[in-house]
Structure formats: structure tokens, C-alpha cells
Short mmCIF file of C-alpha atoms in Angstrom, two decimals:
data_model
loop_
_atom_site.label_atom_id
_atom_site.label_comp_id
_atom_site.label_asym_id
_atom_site.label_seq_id
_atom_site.Cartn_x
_atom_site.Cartn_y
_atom_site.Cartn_z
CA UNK A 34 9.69 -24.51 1.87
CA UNK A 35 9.67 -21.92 5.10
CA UNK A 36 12.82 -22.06 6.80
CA UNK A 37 13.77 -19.78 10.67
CA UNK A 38 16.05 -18.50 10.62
CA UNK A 39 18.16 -18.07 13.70
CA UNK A 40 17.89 -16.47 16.65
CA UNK A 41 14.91 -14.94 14.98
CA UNK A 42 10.91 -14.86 16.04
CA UNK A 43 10.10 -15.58 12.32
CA UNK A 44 10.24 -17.51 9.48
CA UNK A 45 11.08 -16.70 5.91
CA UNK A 46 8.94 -18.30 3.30
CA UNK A 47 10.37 -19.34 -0.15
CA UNK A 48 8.50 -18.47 -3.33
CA UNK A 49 7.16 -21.47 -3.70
CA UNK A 50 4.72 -21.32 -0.54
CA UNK A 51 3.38 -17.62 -2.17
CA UNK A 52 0.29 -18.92 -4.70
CA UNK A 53 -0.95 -21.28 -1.10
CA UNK A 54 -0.70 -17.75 1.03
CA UNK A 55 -2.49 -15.79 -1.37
CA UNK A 56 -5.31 -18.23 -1.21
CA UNK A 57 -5.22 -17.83 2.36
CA UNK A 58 -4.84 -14.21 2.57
CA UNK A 59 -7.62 -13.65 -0.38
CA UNK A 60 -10.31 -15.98 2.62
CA UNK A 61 -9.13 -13.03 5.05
CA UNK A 62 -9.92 -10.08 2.68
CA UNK A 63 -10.71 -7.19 3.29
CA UNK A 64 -8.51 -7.62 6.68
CA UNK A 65 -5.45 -8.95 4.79
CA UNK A 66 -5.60 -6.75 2.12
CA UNK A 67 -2.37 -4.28 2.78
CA UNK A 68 -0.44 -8.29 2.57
CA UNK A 69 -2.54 -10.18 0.00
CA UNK A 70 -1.80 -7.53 -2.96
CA UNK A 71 2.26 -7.78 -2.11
CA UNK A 72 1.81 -11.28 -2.02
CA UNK A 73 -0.12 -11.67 -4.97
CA UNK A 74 2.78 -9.17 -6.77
CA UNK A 75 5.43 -11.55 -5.82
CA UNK A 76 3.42 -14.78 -6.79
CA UNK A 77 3.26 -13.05 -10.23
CA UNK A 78 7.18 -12.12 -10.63
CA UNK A 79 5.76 -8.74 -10.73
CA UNK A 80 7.48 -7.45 -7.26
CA UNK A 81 10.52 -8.43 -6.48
CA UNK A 82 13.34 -7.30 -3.66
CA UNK A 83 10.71 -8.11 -0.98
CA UNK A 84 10.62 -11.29 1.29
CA UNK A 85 7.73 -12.21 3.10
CA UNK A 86 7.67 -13.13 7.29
CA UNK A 87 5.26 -15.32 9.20
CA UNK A 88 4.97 -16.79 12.70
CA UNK A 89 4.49 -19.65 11.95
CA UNK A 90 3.91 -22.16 8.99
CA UNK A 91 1.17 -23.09 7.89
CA UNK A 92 -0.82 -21.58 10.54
CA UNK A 93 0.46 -18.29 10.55
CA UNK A 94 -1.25 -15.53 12.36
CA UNK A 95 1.53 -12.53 11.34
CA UNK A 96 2.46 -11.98 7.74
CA UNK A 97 5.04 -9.23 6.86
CA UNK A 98 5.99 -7.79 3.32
CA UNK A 99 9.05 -6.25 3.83
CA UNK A 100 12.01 -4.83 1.66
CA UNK A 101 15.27 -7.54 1.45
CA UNK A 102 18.04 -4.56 1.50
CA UNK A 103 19.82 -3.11 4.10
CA UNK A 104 18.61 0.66 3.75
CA UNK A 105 18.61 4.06 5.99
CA UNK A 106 15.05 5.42 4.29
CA UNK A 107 12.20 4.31 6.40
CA UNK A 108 11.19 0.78 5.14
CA UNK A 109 7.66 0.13 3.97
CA UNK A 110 6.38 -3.22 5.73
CA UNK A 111 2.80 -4.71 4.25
CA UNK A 112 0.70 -6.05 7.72
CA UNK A 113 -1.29 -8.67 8.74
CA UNK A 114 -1.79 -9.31 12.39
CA UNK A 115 -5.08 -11.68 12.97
CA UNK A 116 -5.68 -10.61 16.25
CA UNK A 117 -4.76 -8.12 18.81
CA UNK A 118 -3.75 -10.88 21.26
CA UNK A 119 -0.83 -11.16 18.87
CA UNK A 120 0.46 -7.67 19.47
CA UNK A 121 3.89 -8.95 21.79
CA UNK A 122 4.89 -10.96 19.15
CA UNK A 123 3.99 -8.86 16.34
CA UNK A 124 6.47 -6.27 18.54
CA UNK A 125 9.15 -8.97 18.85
CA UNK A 126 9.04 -9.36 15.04
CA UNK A 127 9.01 -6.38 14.18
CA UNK A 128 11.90 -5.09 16.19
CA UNK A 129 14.45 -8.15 14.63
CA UNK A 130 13.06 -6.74 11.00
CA UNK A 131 13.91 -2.81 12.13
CA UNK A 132 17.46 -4.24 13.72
CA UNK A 133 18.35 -6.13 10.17
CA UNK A 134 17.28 -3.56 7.79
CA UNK A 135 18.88 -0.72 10.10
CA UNK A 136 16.10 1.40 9.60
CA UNK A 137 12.85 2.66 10.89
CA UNK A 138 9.89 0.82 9.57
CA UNK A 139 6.42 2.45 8.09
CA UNK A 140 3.86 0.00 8.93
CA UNK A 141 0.69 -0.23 6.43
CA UNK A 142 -2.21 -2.56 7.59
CA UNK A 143 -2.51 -3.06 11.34
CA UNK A 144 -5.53 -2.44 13.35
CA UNK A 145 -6.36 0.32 15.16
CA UNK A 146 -6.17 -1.95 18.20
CA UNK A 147 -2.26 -3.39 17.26
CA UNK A 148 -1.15 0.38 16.45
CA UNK A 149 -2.28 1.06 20.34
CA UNK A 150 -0.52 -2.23 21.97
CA UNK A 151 2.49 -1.28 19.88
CA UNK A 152 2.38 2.31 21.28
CA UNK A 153 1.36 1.28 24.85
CA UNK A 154 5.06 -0.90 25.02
CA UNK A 155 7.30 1.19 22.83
CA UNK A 156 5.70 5.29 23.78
CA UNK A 157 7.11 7.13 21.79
CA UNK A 158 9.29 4.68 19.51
CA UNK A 159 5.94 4.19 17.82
CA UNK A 160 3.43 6.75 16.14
CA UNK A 161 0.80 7.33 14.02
CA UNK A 162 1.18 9.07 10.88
CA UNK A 163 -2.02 9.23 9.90
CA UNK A 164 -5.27 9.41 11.16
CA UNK A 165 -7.13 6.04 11.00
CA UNK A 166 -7.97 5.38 7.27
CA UNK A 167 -11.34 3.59 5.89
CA UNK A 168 -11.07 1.55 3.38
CA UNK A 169 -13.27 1.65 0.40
CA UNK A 170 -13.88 -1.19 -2.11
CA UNK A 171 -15.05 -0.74 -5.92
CA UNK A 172 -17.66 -3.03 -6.77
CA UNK A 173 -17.36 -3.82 -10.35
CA UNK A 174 -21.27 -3.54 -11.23
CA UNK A 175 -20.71 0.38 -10.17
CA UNK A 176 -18.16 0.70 -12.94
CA UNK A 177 -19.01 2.92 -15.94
CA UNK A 178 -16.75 5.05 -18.33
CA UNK A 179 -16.86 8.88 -19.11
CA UNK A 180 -15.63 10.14 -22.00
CA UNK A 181 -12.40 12.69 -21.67
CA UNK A 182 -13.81 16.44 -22.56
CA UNK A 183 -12.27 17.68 -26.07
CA UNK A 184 -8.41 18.68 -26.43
CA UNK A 185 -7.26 16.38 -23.76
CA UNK A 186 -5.90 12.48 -23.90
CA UNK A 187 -4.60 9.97 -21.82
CA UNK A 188 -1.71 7.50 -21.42
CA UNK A 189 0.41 6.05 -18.70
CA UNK A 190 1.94 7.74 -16.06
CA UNK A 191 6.13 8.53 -17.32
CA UNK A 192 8.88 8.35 -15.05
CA UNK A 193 10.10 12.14 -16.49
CA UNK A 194 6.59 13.25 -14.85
CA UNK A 195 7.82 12.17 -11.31
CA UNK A 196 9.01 15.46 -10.04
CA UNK A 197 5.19 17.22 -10.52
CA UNK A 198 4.00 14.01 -8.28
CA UNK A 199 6.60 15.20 -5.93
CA UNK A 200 5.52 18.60 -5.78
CA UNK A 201 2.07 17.97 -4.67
CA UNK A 202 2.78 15.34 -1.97
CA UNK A 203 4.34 16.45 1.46
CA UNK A 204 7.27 13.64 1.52
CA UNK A 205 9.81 14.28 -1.71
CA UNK A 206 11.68 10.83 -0.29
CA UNK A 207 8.87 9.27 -1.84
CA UNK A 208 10.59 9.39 -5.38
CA UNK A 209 12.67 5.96 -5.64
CA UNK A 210 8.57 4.51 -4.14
CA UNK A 211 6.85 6.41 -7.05
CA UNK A 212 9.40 5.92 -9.93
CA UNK A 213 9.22 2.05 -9.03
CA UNK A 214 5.11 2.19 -8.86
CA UNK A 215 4.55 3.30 -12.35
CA UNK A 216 7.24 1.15 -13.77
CA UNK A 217 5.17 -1.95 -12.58
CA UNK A 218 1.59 -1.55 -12.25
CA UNK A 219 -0.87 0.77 -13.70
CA UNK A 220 -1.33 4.91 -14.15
CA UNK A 221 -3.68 7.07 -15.83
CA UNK A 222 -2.49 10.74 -16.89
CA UNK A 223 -4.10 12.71 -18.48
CA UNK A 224 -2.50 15.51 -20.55
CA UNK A 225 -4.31 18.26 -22.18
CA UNK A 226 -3.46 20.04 -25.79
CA UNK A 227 -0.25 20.84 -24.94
CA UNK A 228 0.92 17.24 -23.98
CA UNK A 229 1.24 18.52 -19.99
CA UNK A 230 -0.04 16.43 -17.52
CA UNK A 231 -3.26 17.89 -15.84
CA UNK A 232 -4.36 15.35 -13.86
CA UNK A 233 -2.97 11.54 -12.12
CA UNK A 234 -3.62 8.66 -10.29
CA UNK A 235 -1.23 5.57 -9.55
CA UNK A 236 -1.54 2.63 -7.91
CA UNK A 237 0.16 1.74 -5.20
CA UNK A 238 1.96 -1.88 -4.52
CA UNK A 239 0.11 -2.42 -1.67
CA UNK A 240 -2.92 -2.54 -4.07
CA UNK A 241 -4.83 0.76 -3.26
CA UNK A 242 -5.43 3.16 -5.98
CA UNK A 243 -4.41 6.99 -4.85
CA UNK A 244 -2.12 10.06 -5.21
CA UNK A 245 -4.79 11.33 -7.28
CA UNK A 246 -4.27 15.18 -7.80
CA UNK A 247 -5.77 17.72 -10.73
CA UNK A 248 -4.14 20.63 -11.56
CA UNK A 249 -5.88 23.68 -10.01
CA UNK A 250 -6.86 25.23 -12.99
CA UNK A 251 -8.40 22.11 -14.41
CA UNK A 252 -10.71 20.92 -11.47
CA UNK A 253 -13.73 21.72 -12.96
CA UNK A 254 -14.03 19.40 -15.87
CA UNK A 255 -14.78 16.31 -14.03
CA UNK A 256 -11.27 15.10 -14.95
CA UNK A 257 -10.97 13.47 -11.26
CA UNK A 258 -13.45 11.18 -11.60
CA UNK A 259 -12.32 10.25 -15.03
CA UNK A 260 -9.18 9.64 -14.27
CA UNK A 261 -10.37 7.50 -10.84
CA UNK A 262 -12.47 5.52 -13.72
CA UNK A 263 -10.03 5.05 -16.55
CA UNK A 264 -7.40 3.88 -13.52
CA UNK A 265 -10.16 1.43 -12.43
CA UNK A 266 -10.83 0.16 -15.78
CA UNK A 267 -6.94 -0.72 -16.32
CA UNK A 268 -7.25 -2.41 -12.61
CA UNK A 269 -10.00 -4.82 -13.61
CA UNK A 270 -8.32 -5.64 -16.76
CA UNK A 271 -5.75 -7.26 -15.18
CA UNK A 272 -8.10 -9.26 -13.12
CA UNK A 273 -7.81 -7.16 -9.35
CA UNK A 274 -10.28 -5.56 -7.05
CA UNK A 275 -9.63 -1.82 -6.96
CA UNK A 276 -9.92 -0.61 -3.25
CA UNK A 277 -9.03 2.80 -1.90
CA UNK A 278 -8.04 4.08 1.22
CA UNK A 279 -8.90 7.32 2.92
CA UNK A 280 -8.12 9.18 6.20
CA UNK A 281 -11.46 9.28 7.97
CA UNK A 282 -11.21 13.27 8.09
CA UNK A 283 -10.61 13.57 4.34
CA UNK A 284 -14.35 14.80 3.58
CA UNK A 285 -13.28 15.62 -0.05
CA UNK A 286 -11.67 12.58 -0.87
CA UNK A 287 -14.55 10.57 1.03
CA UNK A 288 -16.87 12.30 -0.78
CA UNK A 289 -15.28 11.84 -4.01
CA UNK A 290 -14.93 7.90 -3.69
CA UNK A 291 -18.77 8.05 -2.57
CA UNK A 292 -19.42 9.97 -5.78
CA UNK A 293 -17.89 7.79 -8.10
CA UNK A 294 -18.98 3.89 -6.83
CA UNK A 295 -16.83 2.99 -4.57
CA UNK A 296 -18.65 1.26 -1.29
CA UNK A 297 -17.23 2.20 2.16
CA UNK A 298 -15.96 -1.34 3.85
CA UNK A 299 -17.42 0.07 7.28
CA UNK A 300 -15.92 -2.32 9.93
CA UNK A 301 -12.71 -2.13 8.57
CA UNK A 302 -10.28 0.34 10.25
CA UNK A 303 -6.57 0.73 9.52
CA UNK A 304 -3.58 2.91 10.19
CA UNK A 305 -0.53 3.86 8.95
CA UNK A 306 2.30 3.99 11.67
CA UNK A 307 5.79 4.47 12.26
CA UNK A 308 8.41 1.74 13.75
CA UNK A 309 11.12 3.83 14.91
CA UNK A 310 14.90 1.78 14.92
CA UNK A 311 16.34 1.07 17.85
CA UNK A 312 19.88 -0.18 17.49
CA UNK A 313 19.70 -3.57 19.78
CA UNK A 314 23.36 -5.22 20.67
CA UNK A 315 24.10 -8.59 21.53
#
């Protein structure tokens, strides 16, 4: 069932349409990607508190994963946008979701090309937070494990860890986002003699495996790439692709990716943007 809702440029989808869009986002991969992990999430029962927004039904050429709640923290929205001759009513859409939730909206997914229409009609109620980011796939034939170096172990990321994740990221709002990540998919930390965490990765909902970040004083014993692997080893179990996704001036973490398997998708582009709110009145 996909009902519009109205006065509204898109329609709502019930669960029940989710396992026939993930089939159709999975033939658009790697494009869809940023949608067709969400999607796949909710299909599952593993997300939850999102809807999901198309155009149109069946034939959809938008798909948004948004939050349901009313917040005032910038919402994360999951794109897909076929084409860049979609970009007005992408815009439209986008503007009724920013008006509902009351918020500004952090857009994950669009095209270089749909980040510029939606800057060319909104200046500067639209930006770019981020420099374009490549995305990077893990081909399962490049997998291989390392063995953790004596004196150190590793488990799951724990919530009472959160506040060290915090400390190395610029954006502490991100806590409520990270606490809910490692409650519902999978984390590697690893921890050395004394039980303290040395070095992380998580993976995001969105599908992308990242915030990976090794304790200064530990960066020398490969524990990176071990972590990257023992993360990609818990992805694959439960049956997903593990992709990455890197600002194109990151030469490290480029280099890093390249280092341990992962295969550069090279005509795929995608940015990371901000919807600013706009309070529209009737």
C-alpha cells in the first residue's frame, strides 16, 4: 500500500511495499546505495522510527529515508534521485519534509550534479559539508583475516565507550546517532591489556563502514587494518556488502582502504549536504 498524503509532493509507502523496493534499489546499486541499506534495515525490523518517501509508485524516481519525529537536531535523510532532471522536484520534496520535521535536513546520497541544482535555487539555504566523497566497495574474494598482536582482544563496540567516539569526531551532537548505531548493527573494538579501548570502527545505518580511529600511541601495530577486517568479517556474516566512503582529499584514509582490498567504485560521486529549514506558512 503507498498512500499521498495531502497537499504533499510525495507519497508514503507502508512496510509492506519495502522487500519489492529493495529489489529495486539493490538493480540500481552502487547509485542507490545511501537508500537501499535503510531500506533493507527497515525490511528486516532492524530500523525503525524512519518512513520512507517516493514520487511516485511503482515507478518512483526519488526515494527518501527520513526520521518520523518532529525534532530540532538536523535530520539525517538517506537519497536517491535517478536523475538530475529530477532536481525541482527533489527540491519541492524536500522542502515539505524540512517544513514537517521543523528542522534542517543533512542529505546523504545525491549527486554531485543534484547538490549543485539544489544550491543554484536555494544559495545559500543549501551547502556542502563535505567535499565530494568516493565510494569504495569490498569485494569479498579480497577478504583475509590478521591475527590481533599479543595482550590485546576484541569485542563489540559498548554504549559506556561513546564519549571517546565523541572526542575524536568534530560534531559531539552525534551521540543519540552513535549510541543508536552500535545498539543495532555491528562494531569492532579492540581493547588492549588493560580492557581500554585502543582502536574502533562502526557501521553506519546508511550501510558504510567508518569512524575508524586508533589511539595515537597504538598506530603502529597494524591495529587499523585489523579492526577494518574483523568489522568486515562481522558485515559479511550477516549477508551485506561492506562499502566505504571517503572524502576525495582524505589521502590517508584513501590510501588505507586501497591497502586493505577495498576497490574504488570510480564513476560514482556523492556528497553530503545540508537542507537548511525554512519555516513556510500557509
Amino acid at each position: 500500500m503507498c498512500k499521498r498524503r495531502k497537499n504533499t509532493f510525495e507519497q508514503e509507502l507502508d512496510s509492506s511495499n519495502y522487500g519489492y523496493l529493495e529489489e529495486r534499489l539493490q538493480q540500481e546499486l552502487p547509485y542507490s546505495f545511501k537508500t537501499y541499506y535503510p531500506v533493507k534495515l527497515l525490511r528486516k525490523g532492524v530500523l525503525k522510527d524512519k518512513r520512507v518517501l517516493v514520487d511516485q509508485w511503482p515507478d518512483f524516481k526519488i526515494v527518501l529515508v527520513t526520521d518520523k519525529q518532529r525534532m530540532s537536531t538536523p535530520h539525517r535523510v538517506y537519497c536517491f534521485c535517478k536523475d538530475d532532471n529530477s532536481s525541482t522536484l527533489f527540491d519541492s520534496i524536500l522542502r515539505q519534509v524540512s517544513n514537517e520535521l521543523g528542522s534542517s535536513l543533512v542529505l546523504f546520497g545525491c549527486s554531485p550534479g543534484i547538490t549543485d541544482e539544489l544550491i543554484r535555487m536555494n544559495g545559500s539555504y543549501v551547502r556542502r559539508l563535505l567535499e565530494d566523497t568516493s565510494m569504495l566497495m569490498f569485494p569479498r574474494e579480497n577478504f583475509k583475516k590478521l591475527t590481533l598482536p599479543d595482550d590485546f582482544k576484541e569485542k563489540r563496540f559498548e554504549e559506556e565507550n561513546v564519549e571517546l567516539v565523541l572526542s575524536n569526531l568534530p560534531y559531539r551532537e552525534a551521540k543519540e546517532y552513535i549510541v543508536h548505531m552500535i545498539n543495532i548493527l555491528p562494531s569492532t573494538c579492540i581493547l588492549n591489556k588493560d580492557d581500554k579501548p585502543v582502536a574502533w570502527i562502526l557501521q553506519q545505518e546508511y550501510g558504510c563502514c567508518g569512524m575508524l580511529h586508533v589511539m595515537p600511541e597504538y598506530r603502529r601495530l597494524n591495529l587499523g587494518s585489523i579492526a577494518g577486517l574483523l568489522q568486515a568479517g562481522k558485515v559479511f556474516e550477516n549477508g551485506d556488502e561492506v562499502y566505504s566512503w571517503v572524502d576525495k582529499t582524505n589521502h590517508p584514509a584513501l590510501t588505507y582502504n586501497l591497502k586493505n582490498g577495498l576497490v574504488p567504485l570510480s564513476d560514482f560521486i556523492v556528497t553530503c549536504s545540508e537542507y537548511m529549514y525554512r519555516r513556510v506558512t500557509n
